[in-house]
GROMACS .gro file of N, CA and C in nm:
model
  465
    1UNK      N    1   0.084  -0.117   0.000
    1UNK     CA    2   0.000   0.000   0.000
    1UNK      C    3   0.089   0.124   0.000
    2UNK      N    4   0.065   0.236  -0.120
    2UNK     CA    5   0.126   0.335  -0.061
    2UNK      C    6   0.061   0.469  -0.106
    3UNK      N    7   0.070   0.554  -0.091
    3UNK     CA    8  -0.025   0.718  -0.092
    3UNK      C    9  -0.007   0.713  -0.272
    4UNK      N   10  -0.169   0.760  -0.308
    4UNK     CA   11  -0.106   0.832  -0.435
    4UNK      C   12  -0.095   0.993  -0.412
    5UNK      N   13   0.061   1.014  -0.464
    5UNK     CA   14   0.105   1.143  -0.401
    5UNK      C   15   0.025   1.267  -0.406
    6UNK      N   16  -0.003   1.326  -0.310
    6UNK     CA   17  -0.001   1.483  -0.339
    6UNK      C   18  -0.173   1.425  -0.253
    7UNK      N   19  -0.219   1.345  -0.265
    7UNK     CA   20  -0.433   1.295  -0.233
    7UNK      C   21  -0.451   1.255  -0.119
    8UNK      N   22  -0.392   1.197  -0.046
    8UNK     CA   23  -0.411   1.188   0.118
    8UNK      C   24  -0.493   1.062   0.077
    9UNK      N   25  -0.465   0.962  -0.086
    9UNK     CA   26  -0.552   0.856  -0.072
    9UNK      C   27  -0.430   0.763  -0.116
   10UNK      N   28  -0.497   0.592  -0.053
   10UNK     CA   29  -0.404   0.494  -0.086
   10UNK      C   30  -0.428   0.450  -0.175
   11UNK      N   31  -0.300   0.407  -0.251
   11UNK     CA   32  -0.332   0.285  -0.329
   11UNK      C   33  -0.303   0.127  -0.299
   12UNK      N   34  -0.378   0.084  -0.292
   12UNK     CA   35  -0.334  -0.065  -0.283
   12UNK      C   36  -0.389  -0.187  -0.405
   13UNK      N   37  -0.325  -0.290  -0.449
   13UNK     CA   38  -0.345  -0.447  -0.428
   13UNK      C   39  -0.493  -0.453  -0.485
   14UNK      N   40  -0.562  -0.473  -0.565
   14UNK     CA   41  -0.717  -0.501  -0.538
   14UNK      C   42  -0.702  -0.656  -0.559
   15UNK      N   43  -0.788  -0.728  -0.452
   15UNK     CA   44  -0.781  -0.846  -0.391
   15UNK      C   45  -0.933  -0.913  -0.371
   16UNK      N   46  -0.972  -1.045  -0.395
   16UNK     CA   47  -1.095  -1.103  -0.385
   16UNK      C   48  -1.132  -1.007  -0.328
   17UNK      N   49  -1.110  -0.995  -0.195
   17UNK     CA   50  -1.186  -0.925  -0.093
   17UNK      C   51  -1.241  -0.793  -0.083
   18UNK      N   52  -1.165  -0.696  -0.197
   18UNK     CA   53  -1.191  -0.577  -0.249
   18UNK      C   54  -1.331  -0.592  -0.391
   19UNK      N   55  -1.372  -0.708  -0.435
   19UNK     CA   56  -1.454  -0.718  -0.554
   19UNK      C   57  -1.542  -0.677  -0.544
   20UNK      N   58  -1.641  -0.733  -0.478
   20UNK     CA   59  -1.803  -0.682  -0.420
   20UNK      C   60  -1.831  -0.521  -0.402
   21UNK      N   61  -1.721  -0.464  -0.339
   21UNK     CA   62  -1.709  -0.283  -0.334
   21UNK      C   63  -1.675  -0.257  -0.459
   22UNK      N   64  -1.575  -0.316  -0.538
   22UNK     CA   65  -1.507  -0.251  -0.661
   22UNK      C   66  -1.648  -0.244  -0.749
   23UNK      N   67  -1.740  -0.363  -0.735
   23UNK     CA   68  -1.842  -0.374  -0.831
   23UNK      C   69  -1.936  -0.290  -0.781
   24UNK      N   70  -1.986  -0.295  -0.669
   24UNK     CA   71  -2.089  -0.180  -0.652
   24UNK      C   72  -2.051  -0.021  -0.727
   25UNK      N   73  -1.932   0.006  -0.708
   25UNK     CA   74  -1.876   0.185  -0.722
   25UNK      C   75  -1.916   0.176  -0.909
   26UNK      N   76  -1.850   0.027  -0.963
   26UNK     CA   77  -1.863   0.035  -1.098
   26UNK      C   78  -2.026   0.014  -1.184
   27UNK      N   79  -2.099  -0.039  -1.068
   27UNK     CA   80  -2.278  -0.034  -1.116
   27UNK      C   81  -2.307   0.089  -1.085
   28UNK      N   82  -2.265   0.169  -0.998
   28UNK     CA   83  -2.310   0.326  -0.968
   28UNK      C   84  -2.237   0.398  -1.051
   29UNK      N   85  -2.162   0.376  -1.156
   29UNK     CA   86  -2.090   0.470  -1.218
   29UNK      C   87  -2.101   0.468  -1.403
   30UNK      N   88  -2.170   0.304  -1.412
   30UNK     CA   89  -2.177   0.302  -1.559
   30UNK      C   90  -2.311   0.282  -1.588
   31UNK      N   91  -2.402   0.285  -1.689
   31UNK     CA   92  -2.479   0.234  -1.700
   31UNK      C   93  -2.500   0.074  -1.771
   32UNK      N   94  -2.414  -0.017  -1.800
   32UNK     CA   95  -2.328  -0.094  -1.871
   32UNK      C   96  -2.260  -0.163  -1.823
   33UNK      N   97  -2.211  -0.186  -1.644
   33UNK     CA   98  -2.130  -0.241  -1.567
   33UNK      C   99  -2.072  -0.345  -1.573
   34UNK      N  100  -1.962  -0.378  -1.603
   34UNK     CA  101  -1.885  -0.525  -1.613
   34UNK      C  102  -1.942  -0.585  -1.500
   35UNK      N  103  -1.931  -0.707  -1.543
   35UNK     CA  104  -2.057  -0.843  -1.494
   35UNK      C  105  -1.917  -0.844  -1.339
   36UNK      N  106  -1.991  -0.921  -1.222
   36UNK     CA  107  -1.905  -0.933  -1.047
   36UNK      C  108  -1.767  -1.043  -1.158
   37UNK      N  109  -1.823  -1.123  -1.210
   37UNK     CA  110  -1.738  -1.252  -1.238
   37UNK      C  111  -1.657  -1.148  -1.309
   38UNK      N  112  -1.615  -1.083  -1.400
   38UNK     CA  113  -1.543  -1.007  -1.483
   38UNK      C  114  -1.422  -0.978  -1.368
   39UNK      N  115  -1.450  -0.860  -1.295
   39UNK     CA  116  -1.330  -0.814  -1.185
   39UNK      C  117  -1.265  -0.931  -1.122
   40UNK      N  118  -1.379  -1.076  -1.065
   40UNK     CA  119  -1.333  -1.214  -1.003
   40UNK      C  120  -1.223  -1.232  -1.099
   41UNK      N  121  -1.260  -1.262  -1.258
   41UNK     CA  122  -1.149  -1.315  -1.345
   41UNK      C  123  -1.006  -1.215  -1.353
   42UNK      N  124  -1.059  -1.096  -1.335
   42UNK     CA  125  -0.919  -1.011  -1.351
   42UNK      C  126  -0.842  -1.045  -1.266
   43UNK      N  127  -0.868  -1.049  -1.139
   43UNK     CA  128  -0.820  -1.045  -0.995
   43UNK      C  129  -0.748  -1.204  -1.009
   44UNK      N  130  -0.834  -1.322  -1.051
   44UNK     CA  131  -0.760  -1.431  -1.010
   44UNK      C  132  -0.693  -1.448  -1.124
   45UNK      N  133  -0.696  -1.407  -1.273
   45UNK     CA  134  -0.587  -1.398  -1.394
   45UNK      C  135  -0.453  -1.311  -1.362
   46UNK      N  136  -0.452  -1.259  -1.242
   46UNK     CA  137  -0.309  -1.173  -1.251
   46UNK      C  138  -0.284  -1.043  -1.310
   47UNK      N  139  -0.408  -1.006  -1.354
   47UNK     CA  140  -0.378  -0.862  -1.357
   47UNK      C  141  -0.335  -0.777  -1.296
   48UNK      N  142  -0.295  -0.627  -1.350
   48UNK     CA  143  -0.295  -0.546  -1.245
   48UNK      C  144  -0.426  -0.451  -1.198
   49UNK      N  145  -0.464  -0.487  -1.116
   49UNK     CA  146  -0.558  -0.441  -1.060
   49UNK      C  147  -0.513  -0.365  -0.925
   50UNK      N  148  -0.578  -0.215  -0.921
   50UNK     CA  149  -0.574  -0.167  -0.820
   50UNK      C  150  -0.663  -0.076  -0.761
   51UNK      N  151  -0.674  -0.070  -0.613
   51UNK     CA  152  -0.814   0.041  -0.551
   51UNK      C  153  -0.720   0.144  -0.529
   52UNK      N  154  -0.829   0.250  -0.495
   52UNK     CA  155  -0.783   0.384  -0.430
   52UNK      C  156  -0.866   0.395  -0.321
   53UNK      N  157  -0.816   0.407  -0.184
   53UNK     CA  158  -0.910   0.431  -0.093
   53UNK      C  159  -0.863   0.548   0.007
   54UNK      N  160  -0.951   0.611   0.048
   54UNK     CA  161  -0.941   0.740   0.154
   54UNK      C  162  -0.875   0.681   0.301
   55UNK      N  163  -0.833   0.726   0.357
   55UNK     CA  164  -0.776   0.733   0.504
   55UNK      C  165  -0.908   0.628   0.584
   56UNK      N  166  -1.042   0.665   0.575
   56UNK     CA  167  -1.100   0.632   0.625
   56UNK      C  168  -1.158   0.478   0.596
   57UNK      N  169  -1.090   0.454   0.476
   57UNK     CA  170  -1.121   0.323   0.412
   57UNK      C  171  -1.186   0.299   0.271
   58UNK      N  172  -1.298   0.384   0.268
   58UNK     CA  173  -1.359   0.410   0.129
   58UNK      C  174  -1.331   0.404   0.033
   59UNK      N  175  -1.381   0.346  -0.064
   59UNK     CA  176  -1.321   0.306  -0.202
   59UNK      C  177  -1.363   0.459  -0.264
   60UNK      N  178  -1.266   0.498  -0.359
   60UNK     CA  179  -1.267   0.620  -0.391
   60UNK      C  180  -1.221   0.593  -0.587
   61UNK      N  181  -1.188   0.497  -0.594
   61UNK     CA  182  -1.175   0.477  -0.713
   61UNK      C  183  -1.081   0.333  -0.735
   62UNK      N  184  -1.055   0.299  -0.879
   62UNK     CA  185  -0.974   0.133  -0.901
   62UNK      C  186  -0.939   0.124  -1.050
   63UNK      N  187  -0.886   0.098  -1.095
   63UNK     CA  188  -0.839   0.064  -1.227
   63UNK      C  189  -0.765  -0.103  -1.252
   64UNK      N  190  -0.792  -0.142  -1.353
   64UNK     CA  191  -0.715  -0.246  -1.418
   64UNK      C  192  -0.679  -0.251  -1.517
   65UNK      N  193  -0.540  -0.376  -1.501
   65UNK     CA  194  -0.434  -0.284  -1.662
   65UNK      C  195  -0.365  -0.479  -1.665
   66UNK      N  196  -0.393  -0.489  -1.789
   66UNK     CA  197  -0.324  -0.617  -1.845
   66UNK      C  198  -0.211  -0.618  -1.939
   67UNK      N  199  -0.114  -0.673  -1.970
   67UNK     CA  200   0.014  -0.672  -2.007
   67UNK      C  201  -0.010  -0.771  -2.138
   68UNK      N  202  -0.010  -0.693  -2.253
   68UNK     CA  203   0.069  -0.775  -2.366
   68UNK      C  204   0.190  -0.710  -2.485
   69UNK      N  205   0.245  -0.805  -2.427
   69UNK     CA  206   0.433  -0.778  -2.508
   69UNK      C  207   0.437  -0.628  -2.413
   70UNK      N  208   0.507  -0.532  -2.509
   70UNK     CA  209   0.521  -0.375  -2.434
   70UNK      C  210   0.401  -0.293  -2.484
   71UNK      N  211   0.247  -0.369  -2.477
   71UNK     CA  212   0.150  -0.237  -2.452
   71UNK      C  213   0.082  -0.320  -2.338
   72UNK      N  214   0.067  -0.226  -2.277
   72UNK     CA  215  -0.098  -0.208  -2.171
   72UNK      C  216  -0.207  -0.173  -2.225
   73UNK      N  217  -0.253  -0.273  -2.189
   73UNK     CA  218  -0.469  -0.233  -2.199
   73UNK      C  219  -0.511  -0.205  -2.062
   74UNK      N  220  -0.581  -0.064  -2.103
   74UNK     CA  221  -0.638  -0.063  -1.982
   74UNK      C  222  -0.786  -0.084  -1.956
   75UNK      N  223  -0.834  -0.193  -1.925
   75UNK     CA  224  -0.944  -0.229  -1.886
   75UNK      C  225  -1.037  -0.181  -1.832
   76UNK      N  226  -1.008  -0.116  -1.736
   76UNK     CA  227  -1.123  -0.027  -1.701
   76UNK      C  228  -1.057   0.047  -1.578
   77UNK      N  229  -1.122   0.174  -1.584
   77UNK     CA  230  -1.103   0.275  -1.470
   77UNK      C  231  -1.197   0.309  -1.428
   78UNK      N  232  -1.259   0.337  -1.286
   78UNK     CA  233  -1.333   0.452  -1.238
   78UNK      C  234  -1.306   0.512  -1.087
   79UNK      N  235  -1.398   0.640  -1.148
   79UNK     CA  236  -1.388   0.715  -1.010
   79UNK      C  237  -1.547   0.728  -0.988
   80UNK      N  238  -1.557   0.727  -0.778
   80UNK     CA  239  -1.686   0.666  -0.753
   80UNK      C  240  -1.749   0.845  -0.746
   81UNK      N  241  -1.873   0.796  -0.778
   81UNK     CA  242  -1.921   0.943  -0.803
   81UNK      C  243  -1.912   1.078  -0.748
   82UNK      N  244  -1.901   1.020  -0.583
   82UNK     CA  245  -1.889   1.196  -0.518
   82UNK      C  246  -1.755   1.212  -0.510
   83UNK      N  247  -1.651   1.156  -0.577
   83UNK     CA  248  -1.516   1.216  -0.581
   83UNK      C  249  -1.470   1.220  -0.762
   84UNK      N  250  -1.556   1.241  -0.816
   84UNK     CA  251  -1.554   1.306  -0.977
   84UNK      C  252  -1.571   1.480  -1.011
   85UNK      N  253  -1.469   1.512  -1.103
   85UNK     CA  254  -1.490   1.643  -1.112
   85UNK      C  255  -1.340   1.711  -0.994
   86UNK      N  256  -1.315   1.623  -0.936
   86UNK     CA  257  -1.191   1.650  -0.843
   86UNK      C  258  -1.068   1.640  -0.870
   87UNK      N  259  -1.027   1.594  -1.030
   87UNK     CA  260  -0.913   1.555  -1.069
   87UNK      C  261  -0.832   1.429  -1.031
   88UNK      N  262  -0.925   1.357  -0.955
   88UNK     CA  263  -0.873   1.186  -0.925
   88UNK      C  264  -0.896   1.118  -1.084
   89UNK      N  265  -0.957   1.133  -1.182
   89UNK     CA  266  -0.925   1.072  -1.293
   89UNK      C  267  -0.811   1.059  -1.351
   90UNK      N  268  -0.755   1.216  -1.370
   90UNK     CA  269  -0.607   1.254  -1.410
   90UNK      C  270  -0.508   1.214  -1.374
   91UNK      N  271  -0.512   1.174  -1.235
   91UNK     CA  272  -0.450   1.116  -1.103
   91UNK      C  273  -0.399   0.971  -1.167
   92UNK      N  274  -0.502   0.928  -1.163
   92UNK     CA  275  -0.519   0.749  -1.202
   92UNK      C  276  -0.507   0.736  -1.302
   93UNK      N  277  -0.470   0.812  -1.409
   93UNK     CA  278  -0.391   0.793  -1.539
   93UNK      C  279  -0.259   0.821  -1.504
   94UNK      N  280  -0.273   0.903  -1.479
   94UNK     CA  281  -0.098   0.971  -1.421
   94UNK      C  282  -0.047   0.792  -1.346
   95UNK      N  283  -0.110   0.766  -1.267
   95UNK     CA  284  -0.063   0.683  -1.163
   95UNK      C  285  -0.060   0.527  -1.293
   96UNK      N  286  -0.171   0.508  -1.401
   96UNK     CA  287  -0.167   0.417  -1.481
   96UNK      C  288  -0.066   0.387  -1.591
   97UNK      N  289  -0.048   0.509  -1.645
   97UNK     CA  290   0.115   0.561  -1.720
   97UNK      C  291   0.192   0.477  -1.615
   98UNK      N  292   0.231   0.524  -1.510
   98UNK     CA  293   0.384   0.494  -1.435
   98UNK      C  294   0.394   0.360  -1.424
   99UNK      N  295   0.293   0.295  -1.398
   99UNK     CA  296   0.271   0.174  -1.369
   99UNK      C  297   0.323   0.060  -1.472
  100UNK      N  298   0.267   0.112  -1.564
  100UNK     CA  299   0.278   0.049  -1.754
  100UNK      C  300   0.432   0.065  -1.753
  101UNK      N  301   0.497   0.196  -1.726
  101UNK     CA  302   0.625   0.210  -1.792
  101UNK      C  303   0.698   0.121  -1.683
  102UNK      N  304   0.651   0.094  -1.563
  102UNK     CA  305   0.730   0.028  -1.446
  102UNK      C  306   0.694  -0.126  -1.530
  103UNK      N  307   0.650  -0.173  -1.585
  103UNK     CA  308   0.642  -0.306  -1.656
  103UNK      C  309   0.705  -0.312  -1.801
  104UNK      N  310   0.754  -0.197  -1.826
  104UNK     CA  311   0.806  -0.208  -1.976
  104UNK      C  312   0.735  -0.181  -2.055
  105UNK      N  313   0.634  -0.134  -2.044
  105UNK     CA  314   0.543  -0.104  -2.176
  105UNK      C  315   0.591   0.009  -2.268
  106UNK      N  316   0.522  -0.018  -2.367
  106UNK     CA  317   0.589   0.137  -2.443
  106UNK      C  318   0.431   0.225  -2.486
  107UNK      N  319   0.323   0.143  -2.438
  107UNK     CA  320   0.219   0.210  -2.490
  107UNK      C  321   0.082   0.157  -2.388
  108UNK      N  322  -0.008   0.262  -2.428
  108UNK     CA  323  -0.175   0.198  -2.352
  108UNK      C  324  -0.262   0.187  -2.406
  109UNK      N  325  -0.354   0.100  -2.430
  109UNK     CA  326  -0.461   0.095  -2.524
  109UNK      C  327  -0.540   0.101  -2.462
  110UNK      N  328  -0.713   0.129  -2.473
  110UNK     CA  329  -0.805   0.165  -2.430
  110UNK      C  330  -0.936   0.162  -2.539
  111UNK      N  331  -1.048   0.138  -2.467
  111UNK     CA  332  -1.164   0.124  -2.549
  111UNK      C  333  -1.224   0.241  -2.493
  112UNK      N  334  -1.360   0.293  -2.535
  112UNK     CA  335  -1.431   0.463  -2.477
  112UNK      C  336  -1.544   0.422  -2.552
  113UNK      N  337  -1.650   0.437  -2.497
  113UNK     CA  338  -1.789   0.471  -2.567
  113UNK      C  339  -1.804   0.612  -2.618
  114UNK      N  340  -1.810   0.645  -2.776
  114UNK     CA  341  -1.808   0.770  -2.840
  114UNK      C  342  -1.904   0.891  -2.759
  115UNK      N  343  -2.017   0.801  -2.647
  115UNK     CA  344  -2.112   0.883  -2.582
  115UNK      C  345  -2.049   0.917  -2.431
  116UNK      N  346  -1.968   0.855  -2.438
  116UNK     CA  347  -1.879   0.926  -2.303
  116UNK      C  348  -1.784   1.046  -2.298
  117UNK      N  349  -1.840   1.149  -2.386
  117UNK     CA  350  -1.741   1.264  -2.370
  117UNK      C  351  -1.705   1.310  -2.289
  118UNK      N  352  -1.727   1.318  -2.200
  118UNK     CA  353  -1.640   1.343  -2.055
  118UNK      C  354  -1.524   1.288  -2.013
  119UNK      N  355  -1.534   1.146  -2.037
  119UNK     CA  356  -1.391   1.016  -2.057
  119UNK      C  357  -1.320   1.055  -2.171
  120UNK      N  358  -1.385   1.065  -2.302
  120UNK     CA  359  -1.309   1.100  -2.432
  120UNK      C  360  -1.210   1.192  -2.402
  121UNK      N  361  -1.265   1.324  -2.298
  121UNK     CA  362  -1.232   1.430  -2.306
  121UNK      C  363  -1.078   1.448  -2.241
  122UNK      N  364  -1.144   1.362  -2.088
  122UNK     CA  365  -1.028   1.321  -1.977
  122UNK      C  366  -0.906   1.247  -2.055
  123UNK      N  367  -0.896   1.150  -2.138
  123UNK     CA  368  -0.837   1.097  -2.190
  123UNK      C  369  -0.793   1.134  -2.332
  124UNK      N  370  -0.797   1.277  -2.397
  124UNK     CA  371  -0.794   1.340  -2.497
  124UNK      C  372  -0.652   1.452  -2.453
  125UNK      N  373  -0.717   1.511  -2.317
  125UNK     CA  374  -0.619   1.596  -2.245
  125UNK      C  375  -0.491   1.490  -2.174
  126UNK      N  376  -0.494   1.373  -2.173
  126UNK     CA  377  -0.416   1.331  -2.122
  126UNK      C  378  -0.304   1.307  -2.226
  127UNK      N  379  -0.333   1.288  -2.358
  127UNK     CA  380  -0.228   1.236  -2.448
  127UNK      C  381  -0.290   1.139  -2.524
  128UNK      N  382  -0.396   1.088  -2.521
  128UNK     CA  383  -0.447   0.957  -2.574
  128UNK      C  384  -0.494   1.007  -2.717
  129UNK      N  385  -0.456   0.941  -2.820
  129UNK     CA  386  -0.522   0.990  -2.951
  129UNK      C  387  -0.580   0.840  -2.979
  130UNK      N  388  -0.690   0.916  -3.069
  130UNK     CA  389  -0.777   0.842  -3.155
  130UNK      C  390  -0.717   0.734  -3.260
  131UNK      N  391  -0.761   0.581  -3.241
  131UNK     CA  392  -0.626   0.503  -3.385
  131UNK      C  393  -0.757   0.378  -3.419
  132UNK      N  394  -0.841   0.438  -3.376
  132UNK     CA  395  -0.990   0.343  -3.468
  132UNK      C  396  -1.081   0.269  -3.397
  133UNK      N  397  -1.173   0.219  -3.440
  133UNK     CA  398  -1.312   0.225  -3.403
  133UNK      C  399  -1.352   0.051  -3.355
  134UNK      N  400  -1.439   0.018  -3.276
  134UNK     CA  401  -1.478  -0.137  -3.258
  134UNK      C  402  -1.585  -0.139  -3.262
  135UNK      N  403  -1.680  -0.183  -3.373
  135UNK     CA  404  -1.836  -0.168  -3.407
  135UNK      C  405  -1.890  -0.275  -3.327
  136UNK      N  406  -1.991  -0.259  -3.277
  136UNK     CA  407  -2.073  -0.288  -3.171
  136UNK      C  408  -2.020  -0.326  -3.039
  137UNK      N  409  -1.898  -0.256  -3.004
  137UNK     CA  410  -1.834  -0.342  -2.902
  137UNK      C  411  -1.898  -0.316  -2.757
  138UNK      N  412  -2.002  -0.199  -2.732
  138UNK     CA  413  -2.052  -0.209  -2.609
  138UNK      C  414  -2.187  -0.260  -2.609
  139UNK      N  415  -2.293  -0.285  -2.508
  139UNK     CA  416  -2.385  -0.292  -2.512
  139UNK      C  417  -2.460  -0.185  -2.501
  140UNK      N  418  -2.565  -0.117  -2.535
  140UNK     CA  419  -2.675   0.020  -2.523
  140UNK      C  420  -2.807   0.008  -2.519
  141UNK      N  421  -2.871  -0.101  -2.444
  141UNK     CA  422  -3.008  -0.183  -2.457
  141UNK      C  423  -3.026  -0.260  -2.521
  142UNK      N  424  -3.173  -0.267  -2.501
  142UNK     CA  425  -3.214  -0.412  -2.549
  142UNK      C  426  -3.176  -0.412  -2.676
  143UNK      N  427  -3.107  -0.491  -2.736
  143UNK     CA  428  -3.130  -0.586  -2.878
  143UNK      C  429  -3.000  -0.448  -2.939
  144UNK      N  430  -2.915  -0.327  -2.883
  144UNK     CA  431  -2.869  -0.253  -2.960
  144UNK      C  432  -2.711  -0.264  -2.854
  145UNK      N  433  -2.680  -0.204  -2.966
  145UNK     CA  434  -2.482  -0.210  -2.923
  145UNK      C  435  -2.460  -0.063  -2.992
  146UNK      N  436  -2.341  -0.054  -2.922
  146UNK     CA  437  -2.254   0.096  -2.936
  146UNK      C  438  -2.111   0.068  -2.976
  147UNK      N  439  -2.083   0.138  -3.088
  147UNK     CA  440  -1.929   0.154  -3.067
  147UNK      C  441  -1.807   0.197  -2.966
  148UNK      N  442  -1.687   0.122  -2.979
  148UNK     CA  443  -1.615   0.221  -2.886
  148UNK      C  444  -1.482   0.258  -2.961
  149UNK      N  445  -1.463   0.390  -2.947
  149UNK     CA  446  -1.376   0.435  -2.975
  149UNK      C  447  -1.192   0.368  -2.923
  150UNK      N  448  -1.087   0.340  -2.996
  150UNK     CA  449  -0.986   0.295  -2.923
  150UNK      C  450  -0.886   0.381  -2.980
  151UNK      N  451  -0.819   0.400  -2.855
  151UNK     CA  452  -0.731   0.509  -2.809
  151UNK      C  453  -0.611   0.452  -2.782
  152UNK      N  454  -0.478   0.540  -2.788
  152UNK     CA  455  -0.345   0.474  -2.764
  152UNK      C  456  -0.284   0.601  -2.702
  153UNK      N  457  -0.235   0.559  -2.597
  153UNK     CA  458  -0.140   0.649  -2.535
  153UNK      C  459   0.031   0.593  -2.535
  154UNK      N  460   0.120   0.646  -2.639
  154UNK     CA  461   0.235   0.605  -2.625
  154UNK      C  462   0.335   0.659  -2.524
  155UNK      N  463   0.422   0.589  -2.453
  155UNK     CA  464   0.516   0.629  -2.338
  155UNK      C  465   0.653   0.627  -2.385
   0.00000   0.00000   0.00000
């Protein structure tokens, strides 16, 4: 466990025992939520998975990042709703970069729903450019799918 600098929040390890919270923050945050078994498989496949939690314990945000050759995918990020708009997104890229380059990566890949401009945006200002499209790759109701935009951040 150690501070992500400058936030008075930790990072640690996300562990079985962290899943059930990681999934609630991520059903309150998407409309679309990766299935409980999804985070189970990350967690027992060896990913890197990690929480952010406040002093007081609270999950405050988590990301996961999988390794192939020298790029990172990053699987998914969030921040839980009443700590959005605070610059913990920026944070957890900042903190997702270091992480990648601490494994050798030379790059990050990423998927975005084109209707998430707010993420597009966060991840636009970060360095991430646009390198093509995955047709129907999200779900958007019954019987319909959404594209997602995929993004590369090189290091």
């Amino acid at each position: 466990m150690r501070e992500l600098e400058g936030t008075g929040l930790r990072l640690a390890p996300m562990t079985a025992a962290d899943v059930d919270e990681v999934w609630a923050l991520e059903c309150g945050v998407f409309p679309y939520p990766w299935s409980r078994g999804n985070f189970v498989d990350s967690v027992v496949s060896g990913y890197d998975c990690w929480t952010v939690r406040d002093a007081a314990g609270e999950l405050a945000g988590y990301y996961l990042l999988m390794y192939a050759l020298d790029e990172a995918h990053l699987l998914d990020v969030a921040v839980a709703g009443k700590r959005q708009r605070q610059g913990l997104g920026r944070r957890l890229l900042d903190e997702v970069a270091a992480r990648a380059r601490s494994q050798g990566m030379t790059s990050i890949l990423l998927e975005v729903r084109p209707s998430n401009e707010r993420a597009l945006d966060v991840y636009r200002r970060h360095g991430y450019v646009h390198i093509g499209r995955r047709k129907g790759y999200y779900p958007a109701g019954p019987a319909s799918r959404e594209d997602a935009i995929v993004m590369r951040l090189d290091l």
